[in-house]
Short mmCIF file of C-alpha atoms and ligand atoms in Angstrom, two decimals:
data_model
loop_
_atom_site.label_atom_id
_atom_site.label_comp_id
_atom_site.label_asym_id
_atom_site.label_seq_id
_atom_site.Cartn_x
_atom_site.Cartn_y
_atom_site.Cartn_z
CA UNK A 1 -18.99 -21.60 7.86
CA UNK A 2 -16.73 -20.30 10.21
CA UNK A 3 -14.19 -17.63 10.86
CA UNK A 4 -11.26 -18.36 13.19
CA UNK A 5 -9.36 -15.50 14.16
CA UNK A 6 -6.23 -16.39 16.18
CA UNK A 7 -3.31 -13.93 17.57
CA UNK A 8 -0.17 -15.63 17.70
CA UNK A 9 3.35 -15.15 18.60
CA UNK A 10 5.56 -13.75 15.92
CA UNK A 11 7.79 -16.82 15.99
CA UNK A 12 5.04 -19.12 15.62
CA UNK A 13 3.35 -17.97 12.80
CA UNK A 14 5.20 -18.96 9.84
CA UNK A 15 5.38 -22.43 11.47
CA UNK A 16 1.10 -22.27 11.85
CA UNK A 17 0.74 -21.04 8.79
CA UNK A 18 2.46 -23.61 6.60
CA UNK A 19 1.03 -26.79 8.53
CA UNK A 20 -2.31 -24.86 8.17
CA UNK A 21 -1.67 -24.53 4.38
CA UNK A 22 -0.06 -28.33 3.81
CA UNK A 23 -3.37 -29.27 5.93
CA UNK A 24 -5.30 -27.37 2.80
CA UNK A 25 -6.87 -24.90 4.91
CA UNK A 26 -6.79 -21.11 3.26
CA UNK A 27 -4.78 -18.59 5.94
CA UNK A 28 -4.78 -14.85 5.83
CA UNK A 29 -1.64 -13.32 7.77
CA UNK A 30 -2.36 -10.13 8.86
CA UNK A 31 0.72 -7.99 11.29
CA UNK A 32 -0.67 -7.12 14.38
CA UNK A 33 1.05 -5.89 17.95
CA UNK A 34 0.90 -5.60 21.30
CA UNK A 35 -2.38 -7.07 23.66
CA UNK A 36 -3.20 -10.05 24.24
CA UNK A 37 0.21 -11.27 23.79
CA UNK A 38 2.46 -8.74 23.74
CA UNK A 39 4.30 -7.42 21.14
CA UNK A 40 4.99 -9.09 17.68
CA UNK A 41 1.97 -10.63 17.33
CA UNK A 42 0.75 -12.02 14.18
CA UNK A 43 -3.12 -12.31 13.68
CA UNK A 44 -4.16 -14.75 11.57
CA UNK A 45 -7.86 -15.50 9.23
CA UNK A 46 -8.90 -18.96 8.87
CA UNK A 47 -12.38 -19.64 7.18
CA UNK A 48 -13.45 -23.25 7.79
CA UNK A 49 -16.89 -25.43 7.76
CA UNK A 50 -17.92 -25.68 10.98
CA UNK A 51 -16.87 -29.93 11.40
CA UNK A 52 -13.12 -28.70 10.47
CA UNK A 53 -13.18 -26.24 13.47
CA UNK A 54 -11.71 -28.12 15.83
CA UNK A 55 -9.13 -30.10 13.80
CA UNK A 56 -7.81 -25.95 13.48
CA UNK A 57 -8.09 -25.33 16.50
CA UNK A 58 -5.51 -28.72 17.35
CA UNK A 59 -3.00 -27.54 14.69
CA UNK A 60 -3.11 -23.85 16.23
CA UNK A 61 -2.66 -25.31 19.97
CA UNK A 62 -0.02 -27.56 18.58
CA UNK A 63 2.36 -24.98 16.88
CA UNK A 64 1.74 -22.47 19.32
CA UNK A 65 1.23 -23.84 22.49
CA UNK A 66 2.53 -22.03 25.29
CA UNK A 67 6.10 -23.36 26.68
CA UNK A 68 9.18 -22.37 28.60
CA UNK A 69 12.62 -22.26 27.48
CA UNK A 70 15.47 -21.45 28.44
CA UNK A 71 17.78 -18.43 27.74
CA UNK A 72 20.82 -16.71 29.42
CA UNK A 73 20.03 -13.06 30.31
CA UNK A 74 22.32 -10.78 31.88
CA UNK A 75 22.26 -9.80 35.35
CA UNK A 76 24.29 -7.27 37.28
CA UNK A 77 26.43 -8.84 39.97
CA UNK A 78 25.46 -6.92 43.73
CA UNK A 79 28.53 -4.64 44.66
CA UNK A 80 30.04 -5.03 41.52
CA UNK A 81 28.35 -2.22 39.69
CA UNK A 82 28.85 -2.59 36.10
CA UNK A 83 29.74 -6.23 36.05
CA UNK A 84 27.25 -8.40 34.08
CA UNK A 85 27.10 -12.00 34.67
CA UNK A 86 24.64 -14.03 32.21
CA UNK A 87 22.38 -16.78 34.42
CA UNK A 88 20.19 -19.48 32.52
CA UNK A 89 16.68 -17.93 32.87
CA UNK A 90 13.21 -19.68 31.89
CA UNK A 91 11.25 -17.31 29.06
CA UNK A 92 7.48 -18.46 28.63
CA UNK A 93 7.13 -18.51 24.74
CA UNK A 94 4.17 -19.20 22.67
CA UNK A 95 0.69 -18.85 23.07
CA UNK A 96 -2.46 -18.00 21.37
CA UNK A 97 -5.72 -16.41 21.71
CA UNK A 98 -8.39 -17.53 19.07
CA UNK A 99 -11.69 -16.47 18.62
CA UNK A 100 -14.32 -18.68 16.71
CA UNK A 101 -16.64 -16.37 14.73
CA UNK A 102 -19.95 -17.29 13.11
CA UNK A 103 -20.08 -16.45 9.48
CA UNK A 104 -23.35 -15.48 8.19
CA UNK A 105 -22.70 -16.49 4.21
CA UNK A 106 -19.62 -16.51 2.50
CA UNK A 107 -18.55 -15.86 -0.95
CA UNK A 108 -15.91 -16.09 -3.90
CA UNK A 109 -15.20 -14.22 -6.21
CA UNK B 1 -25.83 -4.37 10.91
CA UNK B 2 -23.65 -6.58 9.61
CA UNK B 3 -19.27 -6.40 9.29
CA UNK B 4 -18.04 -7.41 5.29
CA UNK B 5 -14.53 -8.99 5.67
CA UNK B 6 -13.01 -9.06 2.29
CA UNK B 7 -9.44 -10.31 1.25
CA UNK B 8 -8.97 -9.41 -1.97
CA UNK B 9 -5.85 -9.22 -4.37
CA UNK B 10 -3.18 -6.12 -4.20
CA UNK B 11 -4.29 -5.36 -7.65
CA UNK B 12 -7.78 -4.58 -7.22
CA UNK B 13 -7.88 -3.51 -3.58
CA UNK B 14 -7.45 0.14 -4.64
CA UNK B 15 -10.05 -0.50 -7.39
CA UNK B 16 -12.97 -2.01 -4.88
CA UNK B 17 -11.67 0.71 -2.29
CA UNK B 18 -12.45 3.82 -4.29
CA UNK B 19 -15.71 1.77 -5.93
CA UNK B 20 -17.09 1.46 -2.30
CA UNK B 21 -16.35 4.39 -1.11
CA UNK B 22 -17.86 6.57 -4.01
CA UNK B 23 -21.06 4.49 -3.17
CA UNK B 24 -20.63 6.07 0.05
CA UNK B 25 -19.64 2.79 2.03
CA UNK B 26 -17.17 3.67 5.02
CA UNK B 27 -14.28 0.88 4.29
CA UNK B 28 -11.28 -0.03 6.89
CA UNK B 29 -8.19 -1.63 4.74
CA UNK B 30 -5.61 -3.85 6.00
CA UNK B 31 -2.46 -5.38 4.80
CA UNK B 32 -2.12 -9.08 4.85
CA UNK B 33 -0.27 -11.37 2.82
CA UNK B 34 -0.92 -15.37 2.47
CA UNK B 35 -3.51 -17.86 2.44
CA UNK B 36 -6.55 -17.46 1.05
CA UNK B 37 -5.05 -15.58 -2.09
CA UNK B 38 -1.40 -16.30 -1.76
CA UNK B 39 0.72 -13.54 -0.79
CA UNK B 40 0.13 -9.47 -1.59
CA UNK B 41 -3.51 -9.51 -0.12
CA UNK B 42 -5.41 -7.03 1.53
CA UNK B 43 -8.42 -7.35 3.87
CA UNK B 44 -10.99 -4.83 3.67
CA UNK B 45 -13.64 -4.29 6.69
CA UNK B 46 -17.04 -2.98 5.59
CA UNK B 47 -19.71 -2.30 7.74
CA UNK B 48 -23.15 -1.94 6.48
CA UNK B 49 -27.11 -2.26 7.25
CA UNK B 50 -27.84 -5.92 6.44
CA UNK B 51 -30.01 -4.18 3.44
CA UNK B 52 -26.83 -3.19 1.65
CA UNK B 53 -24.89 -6.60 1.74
CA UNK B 54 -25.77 -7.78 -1.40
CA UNK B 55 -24.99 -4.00 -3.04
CA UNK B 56 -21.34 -4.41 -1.20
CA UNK B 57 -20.60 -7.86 -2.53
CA UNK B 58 -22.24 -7.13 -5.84
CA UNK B 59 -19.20 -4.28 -5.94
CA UNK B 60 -16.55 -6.50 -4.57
CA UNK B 61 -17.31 -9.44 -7.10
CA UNK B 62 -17.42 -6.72 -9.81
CA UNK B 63 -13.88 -5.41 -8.96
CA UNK B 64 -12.02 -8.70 -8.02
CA UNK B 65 -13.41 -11.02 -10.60
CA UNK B 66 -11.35 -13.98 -11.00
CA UNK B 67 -10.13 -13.48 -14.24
CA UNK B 68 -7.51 -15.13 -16.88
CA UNK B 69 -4.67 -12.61 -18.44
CA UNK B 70 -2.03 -13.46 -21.39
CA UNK B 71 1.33 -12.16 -19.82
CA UNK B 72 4.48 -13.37 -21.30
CA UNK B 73 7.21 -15.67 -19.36
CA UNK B 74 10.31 -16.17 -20.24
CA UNK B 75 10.61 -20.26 -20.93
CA UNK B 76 14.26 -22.10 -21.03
CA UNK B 77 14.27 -23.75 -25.10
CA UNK B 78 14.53 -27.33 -24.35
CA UNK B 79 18.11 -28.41 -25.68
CA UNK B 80 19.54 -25.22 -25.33
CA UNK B 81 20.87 -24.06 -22.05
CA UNK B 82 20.67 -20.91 -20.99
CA UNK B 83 18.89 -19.65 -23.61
CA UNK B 84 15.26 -18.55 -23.11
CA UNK B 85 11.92 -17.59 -25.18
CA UNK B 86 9.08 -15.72 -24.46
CA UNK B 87 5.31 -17.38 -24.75
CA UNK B 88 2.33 -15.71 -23.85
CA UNK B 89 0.90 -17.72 -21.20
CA UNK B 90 -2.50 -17.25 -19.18
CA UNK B 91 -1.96 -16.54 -15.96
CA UNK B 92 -5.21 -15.73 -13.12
CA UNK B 93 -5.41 -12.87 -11.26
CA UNK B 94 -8.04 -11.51 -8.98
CA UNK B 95 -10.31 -13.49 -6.71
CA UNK B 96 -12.10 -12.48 -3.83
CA UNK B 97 -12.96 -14.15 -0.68
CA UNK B 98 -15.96 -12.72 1.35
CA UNK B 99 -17.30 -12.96 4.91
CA UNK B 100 -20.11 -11.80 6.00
CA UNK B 101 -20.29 -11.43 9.84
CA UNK B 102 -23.60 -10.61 12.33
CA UNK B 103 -22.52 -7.44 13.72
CA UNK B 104 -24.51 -7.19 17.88
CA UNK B 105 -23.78 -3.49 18.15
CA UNK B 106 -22.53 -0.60 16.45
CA UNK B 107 -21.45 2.50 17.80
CA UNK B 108 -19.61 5.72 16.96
CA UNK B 109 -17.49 7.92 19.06
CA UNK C 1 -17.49 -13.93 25.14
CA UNK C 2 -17.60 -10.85 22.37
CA UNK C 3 -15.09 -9.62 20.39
CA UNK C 4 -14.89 -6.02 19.77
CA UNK C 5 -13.41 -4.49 16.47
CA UNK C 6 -13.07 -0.78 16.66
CA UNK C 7 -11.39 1.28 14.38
CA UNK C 8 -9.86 4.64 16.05
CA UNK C 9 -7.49 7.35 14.71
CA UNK C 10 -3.96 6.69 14.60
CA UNK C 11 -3.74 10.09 16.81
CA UNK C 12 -5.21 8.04 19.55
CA UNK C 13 -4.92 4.29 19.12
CA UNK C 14 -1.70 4.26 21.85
CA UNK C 15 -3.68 6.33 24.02
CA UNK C 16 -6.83 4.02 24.00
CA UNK C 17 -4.77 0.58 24.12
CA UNK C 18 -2.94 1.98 27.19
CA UNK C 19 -6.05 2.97 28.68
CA UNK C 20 -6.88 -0.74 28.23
CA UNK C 21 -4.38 -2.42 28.94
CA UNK C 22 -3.86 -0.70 32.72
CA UNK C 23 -7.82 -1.46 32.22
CA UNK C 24 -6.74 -5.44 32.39
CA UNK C 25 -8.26 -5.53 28.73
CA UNK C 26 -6.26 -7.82 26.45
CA UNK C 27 -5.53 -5.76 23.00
CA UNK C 28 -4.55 -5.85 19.63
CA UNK C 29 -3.50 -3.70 17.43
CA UNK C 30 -3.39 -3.85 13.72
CA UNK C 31 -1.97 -1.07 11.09
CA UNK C 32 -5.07 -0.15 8.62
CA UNK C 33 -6.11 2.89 6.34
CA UNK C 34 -8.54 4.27 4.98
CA UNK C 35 -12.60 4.68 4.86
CA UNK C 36 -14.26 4.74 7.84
CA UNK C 37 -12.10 7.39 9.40
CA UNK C 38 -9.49 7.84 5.78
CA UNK C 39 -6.04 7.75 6.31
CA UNK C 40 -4.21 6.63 9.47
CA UNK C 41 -6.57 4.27 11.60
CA UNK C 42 -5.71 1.68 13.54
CA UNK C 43 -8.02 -1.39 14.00
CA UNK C 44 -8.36 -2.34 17.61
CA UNK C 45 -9.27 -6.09 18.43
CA UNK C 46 -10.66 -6.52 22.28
CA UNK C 47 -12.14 -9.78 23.45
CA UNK C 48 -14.16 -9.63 26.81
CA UNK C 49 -16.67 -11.02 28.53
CA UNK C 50 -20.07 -10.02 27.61
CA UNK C 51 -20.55 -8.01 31.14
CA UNK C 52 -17.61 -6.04 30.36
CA UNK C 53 -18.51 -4.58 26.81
CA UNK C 54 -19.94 -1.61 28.15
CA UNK C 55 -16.85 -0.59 30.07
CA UNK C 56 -14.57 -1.33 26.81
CA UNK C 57 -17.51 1.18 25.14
CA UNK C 58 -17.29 3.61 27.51
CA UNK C 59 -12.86 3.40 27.31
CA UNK C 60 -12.82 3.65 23.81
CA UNK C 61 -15.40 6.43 23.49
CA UNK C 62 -14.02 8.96 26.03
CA UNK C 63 -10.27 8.29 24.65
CA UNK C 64 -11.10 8.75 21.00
CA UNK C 65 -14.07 11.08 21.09
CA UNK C 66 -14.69 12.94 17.86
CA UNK C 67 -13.82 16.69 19.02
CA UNK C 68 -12.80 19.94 17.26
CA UNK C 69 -9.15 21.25 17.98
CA UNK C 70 -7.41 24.76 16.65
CA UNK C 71 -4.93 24.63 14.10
CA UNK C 72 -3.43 27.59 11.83
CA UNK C 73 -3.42 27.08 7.87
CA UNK C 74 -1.57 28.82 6.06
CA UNK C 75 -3.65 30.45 3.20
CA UNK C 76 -3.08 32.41 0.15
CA UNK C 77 -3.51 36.46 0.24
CA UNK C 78 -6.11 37.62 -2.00
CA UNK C 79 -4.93 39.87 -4.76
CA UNK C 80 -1.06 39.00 -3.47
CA UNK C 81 -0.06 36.02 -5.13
CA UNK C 82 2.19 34.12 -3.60
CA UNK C 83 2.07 35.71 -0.19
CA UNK C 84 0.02 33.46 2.73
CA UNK C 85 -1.34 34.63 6.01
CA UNK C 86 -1.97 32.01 8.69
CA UNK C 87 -5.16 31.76 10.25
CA UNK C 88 -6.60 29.92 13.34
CA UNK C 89 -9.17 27.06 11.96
CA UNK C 90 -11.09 24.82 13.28
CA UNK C 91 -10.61 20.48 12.41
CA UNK C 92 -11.67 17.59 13.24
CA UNK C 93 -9.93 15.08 15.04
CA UNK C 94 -10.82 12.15 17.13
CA UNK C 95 -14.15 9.60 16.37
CA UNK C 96 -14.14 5.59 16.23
CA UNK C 97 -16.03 3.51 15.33
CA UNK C 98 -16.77 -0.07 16.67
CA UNK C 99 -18.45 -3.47 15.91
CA UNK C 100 -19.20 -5.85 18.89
CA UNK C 101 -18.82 -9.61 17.43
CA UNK C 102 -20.40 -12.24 19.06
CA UNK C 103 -17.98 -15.25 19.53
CA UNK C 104 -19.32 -18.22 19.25
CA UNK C 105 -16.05 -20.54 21.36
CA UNK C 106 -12.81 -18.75 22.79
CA UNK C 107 -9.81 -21.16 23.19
CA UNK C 108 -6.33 -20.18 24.80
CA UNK C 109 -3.29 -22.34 24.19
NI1 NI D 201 6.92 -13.95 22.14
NI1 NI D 202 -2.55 -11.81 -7.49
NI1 NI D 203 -7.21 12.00 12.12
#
């Protein structure tokens, strides 16, 4: 048995969660911020045998994999000060960090 | 020493709490939500000598039990819209889900 | 790879994950109560490399360290109900306390 703890962006996590859940895996959300990824992170339990590891690990990557959009932000135009002007910029957005634990036993109640 | 990582149910995670720590076991709670139990969990972190494991679980299964309870839900009567009755049905509630994790070093500040 | 868990007083948890972070120490941070340290802790998660545990040691223990500090109490009058004097005593504040994890794979996405 295994424990995979992964810390994933806020965004990504209900999306994680469900295909963890439809993929019959058990999930424990826990709220976490700040670190490894910033703030609005979203740490997450997932006990597994240890042959179902890395099929986890591939949905995790998946729905959180770390990509770039696009958004508008605005910027101050030089010389005119207090005149905004909103530019496409590219945000990075996603990521995880996952940590693959070794459970000694494991019970239910 | 080894690190107990129990999600347990709302319900009883002020029940096992005060249980442990009366046996004089230092516990860390959490909220979490999802998964393992469904939503309104709460992971507990004990840490104990490896001696004491079976003490710690022996509290948490005592506590958490998976057990059945009659509660009554309202029920739509068939053929009669909008009207409702009350059953007694059986409905589950605690459950516990247990991890027990090789702890390499301990140390207090 | 190790992943350290330590559990620190709410009083300093921003101190230590600053300390950290400008450290180059990936954190995070997770709302918890109770046990260990009662009421207000915050649980800590660091992963490093196994050379590096020390350091992380050595950060959290000189940022959290269990010390005494001065506060006044107010505290009844003898024989004058209802009347308090305040007086300078002595608490507690500070302490952690910290499990290193062994990880057995570390993945980034
Ligand atoms: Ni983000
Ligand atoms: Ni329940
Ligand atoms: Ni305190």
């Amino acid at each position: 048995m295994k424990l995979i703890i992964a810390i994933v962006h806020d965004e990504d996590a209900q999306g994680v969660v469900e295909k963890l859940t439809e993929n019959g895996y058990g999930v424990t959300k826990l709220a976490s911020t700040g670190g490894f990824l910033r703030a609005g992170n979203t740490t997450i339990f997932v006990g597994v045998e240890k042959e179902k590891v890395d099929k986890v690990i591939d949905i995790i990557k998946d729905m959180c994999k770390s990509r770039k959009e696009i958004a508008t932000a605005p910027t101050p135009i030089m010389g005119n000060a207090g005149l905004l002007a909103t530019y496409p910029v590219e945000v990075k957005v996603g990521g995880a960090t996952i940590f693959v634990i070794d459970v000694d036993r494991f019970e239910k109640a």
